[in-house]
Coordinates of N, CA and C in Angstrom, one line a residue:
M25 N 137.5 55.8 83.8 CA 138.0 57.0 82.9 C 138.0 58.2 83.6
K26 N 139.0 59.1 83.5 CA 138.8 60.1 83.5 C 138.4 61.3 82.7
Y27 N 137.9 62.4 82.8 CA 137.3 63.3 82.2 C 137.7 64.7 82.7
R28 N 137.4 65.6 81.7 CA 138.1 67.3 82.1 C 136.8 68.1 81.7
K29 N 136.5 69.1 82.4 CA 135.2 69.8 81.8 C 135.6 70.8 80.9
K30 N 134.8 70.7 79.7 CA 135.3 71.5 78.7 C 135.0 73.1 78.9
P31 N 136.2 73.9 79.0 CA 136.1 74.9 78.8 C 134.8 76.0 78.1
V32 N 133.7 76.6 79.0 CA 132.9 77.1 78.7 C 132.7 78.1 79.7
V33 N 132.3 79.0 79.0 CA 131.8 80.7 79.6 C 130.1 80.5 80.0
I34 N 130.2 80.6 81.5 CA 128.3 80.9 81.8 C 128.4 82.1 82.4
E35 N 127.4 82.3 82.6 CA 126.7 83.4 83.4 C 126.3 83.2 84.9
A36 N 126.6 84.0 85.8 CA 126.3 83.5 87.0 C 126.1 84.7 88.0
M37 N 125.2 84.4 89.0 CA 125.1 85.9 90.1 C 125.0 84.9 91.4
Q38 N 125.6 85.6 92.2 CA 125.8 85.0 93.7 C 124.2 86.0 94.5
W39 N 123.7 84.9 95.3 CA 122.7 85.4 96.2 C 123.6 85.9 97.3
V40 N 123.1 87.1 97.9 CA 124.1 87.9 98.7 C 123.3 88.2 99.7
G41 N 121.6 88.0 99.7 CA 120.7 88.3 100.6 C 119.9 89.7 100.6
D42 N 120.4 90.3 99.8 CA 119.8 91.4 99.6 C 119.4 91.9 98.1
N43 N 119.6 91.0 97.4 CA 119.8 91.2 95.8 C 118.6 90.3 95.1
V44 N 117.4 90.4 95.4 CA 116.2 89.3 94.9 C 115.9 90.0 93.5
D45 N 115.9 91.3 93.8 CA 115.2 92.0 92.4 C 116.3 91.7 91.2
Q46 N 117.5 91.7 91.3 CA 118.8 91.2 90.4 C 118.6 89.8 90.2
L47 N 118.4 89.1 90.8 CA 118.2 87.7 90.5 C 116.9 87.6 89.9
L48 N 115.8 88.3 90.2 CA 114.8 87.8 89.3 C 115.0 88.6 87.8
A49 N 115.6 89.6 87.6 CA 116.1 90.0 86.4 C 116.7 89.2 85.4
F50 N 117.9 88.6 86.2 CA 119.0 87.8 85.7 C 118.2 86.5 85.2
V51 N 117.1 85.8 85.7 CA 116.5 84.7 84.8 C 115.1 85.3 84.6
H52 N 114.9 86.4 83.7 CA 113.2 87.0 83.5 C 113.3 86.3 82.3
E53 N 114.4 86.1 81.5 CA 113.9 85.9 79.9 C 113.6 84.4 79.7
S54 N 114.1 83.8 80.8 CA 113.5 82.2 80.9 C 112.3 81.4 81.2
D55 N 111.8 80.5 81.0 CA 110.5 80.0 81.4 C 110.5 79.4 82.7
R56 N 112.0 79.5 83.5 CA 111.9 79.1 84.9 C 111.8 80.2 85.5
K57 N 111.3 79.5 86.8 CA 111.1 81.0 87.8 C 111.8 80.7 89.2
I58 N 112.1 81.6 89.8 CA 112.9 81.7 90.9 C 111.8 82.5 92.1
S59 N 111.9 82.2 93.3 CA 111.1 82.6 94.3 C 112.1 82.8 95.6
Y60 N 111.4 83.7 96.4 CA 112.5 84.2 97.9 C 111.5 83.4 99.1
N61 N 112.2 82.6 100.0 CA 111.5 81.9 101.2 C 112.0 82.7 101.8
H62 N 110.8 83.7 102.6 CA 111.2 84.5 103.5 C 111.8 83.8 105.0
K63 N 110.8 82.6 104.9 CA 111.0 82.1 106.0 C 112.5 81.6 106.3
T64 N 112.9 80.9 105.2 CA 114.3 80.1 105.4 C 115.4 80.9 104.8
N65 N 115.3 82.5 104.4 CA 115.8 83.0 103.9 C 116.8 82.4 102.4
Q66 N 115.8 81.5 101.7 CA 116.5 80.9 100.4 C 115.8 81.7 99.2
I67 N 117.1 81.2 98.0 CA 116.3 81.4 96.7 C 115.7 79.9 96.3
I68 N 114.5 79.7 95.9 CA 113.9 78.7 95.1 C 114.0 78.9 93.4
I69 N 114.4 78.1 93.0 CA 114.6 78.0 91.5 C 114.2 76.8 90.9
N70 N 113.3 76.9 90.0 CA 112.8 75.9 89.4 C 113.6 75.4 87.9
T71 N 114.0 74.3 88.5 CA 115.2 73.6 87.5 C 114.7 72.8 86.6
L72 N 115.5 72.4 85.6 CA 114.9 70.8 84.9 C 114.8 69.7 85.8
E73 N 115.3 69.9 87.0 CA 115.1 68.8 87.7 C 114.0 69.0 88.8
G74 N 113.2 70.1 88.8 CA 112.7 70.3 89.8 C 113.0 71.7 90.6
N75 N 112.3 71.7 91.9 CA 112.5 73.1 92.7 C 113.9 72.7 93.5
M76 N 114.6 73.4 93.3 CA 116.1 73.3 94.5 C 115.9 75.1 94.6
A77 N 116.9 74.7 96.1 CA 117.2 76.1 96.6 C 118.6 76.0 97.0
T78 N 119.2 77.8 97.1 CA 120.1 78.1 97.6 C 120.1 79.0 98.6
N79 N 121.3 78.9 99.1 CA 121.3 79.6 100.5 C 122.2 81.0 100.2
I80 N 122.2 81.6 101.3 CA 122.7 83.0 100.9 C 124.1 82.8 100.5
N81 N 125.0 83.2 99.8 CA 126.1 83.6 99.0 C 126.2 82.2 98.2
G82 N 125.4 81.4 98.0 CA 125.4 80.5 96.9 C 125.1 81.2 95.5
W83 N 125.2 80.4 94.4 CA 125.3 81.0 93.0 C 124.2 80.5 92.3
I84 N 123.8 81.3 91.3 CA 122.5 80.9 90.3 C 123.6 81.0 89.2
I85 N 123.4 79.9 88.4 CA 124.0 79.5 87.3 C 123.4 79.7 86.1
K86 N 123.5 80.1 85.1 CA 122.7 80.2 83.6 C 123.8 79.1 82.7
G87 N 123.1 78.0 82.5 CA 123.7 76.9 81.8 C 124.0 77.1 80.3
V88 N 124.9 76.2 79.5 CA 124.9 76.5 78.2 C 123.9 76.3 77.5
Q89 N 122.8 75.6 78.0 CA 121.4 75.7 77.2 C 120.1 76.6 77.6
G90 N 120.7 77.8 78.6 CA 119.8 78.7 78.9 C 119.1 78.3 80.3
E91 N 119.4 77.0 80.6 CA 118.6 76.7 81.8 C 119.8 77.2 83.1
F92 N 119.0 77.1 84.3 CA 119.3 77.9 85.4 C 119.4 76.6 86.6
Y93 N 120.4 76.9 87.4 CA 120.6 75.7 88.6 C 121.3 76.7 89.4
P94 N 121.3 75.9 91.0 CA 122.1 76.5 91.9 C 123.3 76.0 92.4
C95 N 124.4 76.4 92.8 CA 125.6 76.1 93.2 C 126.0 76.4 94.3
K96 N 126.6 75.6 95.2 CA 127.3 76.1 96.4 C 128.3 76.7 96.3
P97 N 128.6 77.8 97.3 CA 129.8 78.6 97.0 C 131.1 77.8 96.9
D98 N 131.4 77.0 97.7 CA 132.5 76.4 97.4 C 132.6 75.4 96.4
I99 N 131.8 74.6 95.5 CA 131.6 74.2 94.3 C 132.3 75.3 93.2
F100 N 131.5 76.2 93.3 CA 131.3 77.3 92.5 C 132.8 78.0 92.2
E101 N 133.5 78.0 93.5 CA 134.9 78.5 93.7 C 135.7 77.5 92.8
Q102 N 135.6 76.2 93.5 CA 136.6 75.2 92.6 C 136.3 74.8 91.3
T103 N 134.9 75.1 90.7 CA 134.9 74.9 89.5 C 135.0 76.1 88.4
Y104 N 134.8 77.3 88.7 CA 134.8 78.5 88.2 C 135.7 79.4 88.3
E105 N 136.3 80.4 87.2 CA 137.0 81.6 87.6 C 136.3 82.7 87.0
K106 N 136.5 84.0 87.5 CA 135.8 85.0 86.2 C 136.8 85.5 85.2
V107 N 135.8 85.4 84.6 CA 136.2 85.9 82.8 C 136.6 87.5 82.9
E108 N 137.5 87.7 82.3 CA 138.0 89.2 82.1 C 136.8 89.8 81.2
K109 N 136.8 91.1 81.2 CA 135.6 91.4 80.2 C 136.6 91.1 78.7
D110 N 138.0 91.6 78.7 CA 138.7 91.7 77.4 C 139.0 90.9 77.0
A111 N 138.7 89.7 77.6 CA 138.9 88.2 77.2 C 138.6 88.1 75.6
N112 N 137.8 88.4 75.4 CA 137.3 88.3 73.6 C 138.0 89.2 73.0
R113 N 138.1 90.4 73.3 CA 139.4 91.1 72.5 C 140.5 90.6 72.3
K114 N 141.0 90.0 73.4 CA 142.4 89.5 73.2 C 142.2 88.2 72.2
K115 N 141.1 87.6 72.3 CA 141.1 86.8 71.3 C 141.0 87.3 70.2
I116 N 140.3 88.4 69.6 CA 140.1 88.9 68.3 C 141.4 89.6 67.8
E117 N 142.2 90.3 69.0 CA 143.4 90.5 68.5 C 144.1 89.8 68.0
V118 N 144.6 88.9 68.6 CA 145.1 87.6 68.3 C 144.6 87.1 66.7
Q119 N 143.4 87.1 66.3 CA 143.0 86.6 65.2 C 143.2 87.5 64.2
E120 N 142.9 88.9 64.4 CA 143.5 90.1 63.1 C 145.4 90.1 63.6
R121 N 145.7 89.6 64.4 CA 147.2 89.8 64.1 C 147.7 88.6 63.1
E122 N 147.0 87.1 63.4 CA 147.3 86.2 62.4 C 146.8 86.6 61.0
T123 N 145.8 87.1 60.8 CA 145.7 87.7 59.6 C 146.4 88.9 58.8
Y124 N 146.6 89.4 59.5 CA 147.8 90.5 59.0 C 149.2 89.9 58.7
E125 N 149.6 88.9 59.3 CA 150.6 88.3 59.3 C 150.5 87.5 58.0
R126 N 149.6 86.7 57.7 CA 149.3 85.8 56.4 C 149.1 86.8 55.2
L127 N 148.4 88.1 55.3 CA 148.4 88.8 54.2 C 149.6 89.3 53.8
K128 N 150.0 90.1 54.9 CA 151.7 90.7 54.8 C 152.6 89.4 53.9
A129 N 152.6 88.1 54.1 CA 153.4 87.2 53.8 C 152.9 87.1 52.5
K130 N 151.5 87.1 52.1 CA 151.5 86.6 50.7 C 151.5 87.7 49.7
F131 N 151.6 89.3 50.1 CA 152.2 90.4 49.4 C 153.5 90.6 49.4
E132 N 154.2 90.0 50.1 CA 155.5 90.2 50.1 C 155.8 89.3 48.9
R133 N 155.6 88.2 49.0 CA 155.7 87.0 48.2 C 155.8 87.4 46.7
K134 N 154.7 88.5 46.4 CA 154.8 89.0 44.9 C 155.5 90.0 44.4

């Protein structure tokens, strides 16, 4: 059988080698911890499955249940696309337009 991944918006931050403080701030609200290994230049993430490492250019993803895990850059690029900031606004505009049209039709019938 084949399955399609559900469209879900995630939060993610890329490890670029000099943004340890930003990564720490990104995961600060969770009970998961990350650390920086100076010898290997890797970020170590305490995931639900244990400690996992990400190299420079790897991504740290916040999952749908608030969990954090690493993702290799090639897999990230194949799996995710950037969400534009106004995506939610467009959805709201469509809903507002549908509501307007529905109310307009209701009052035109009277």
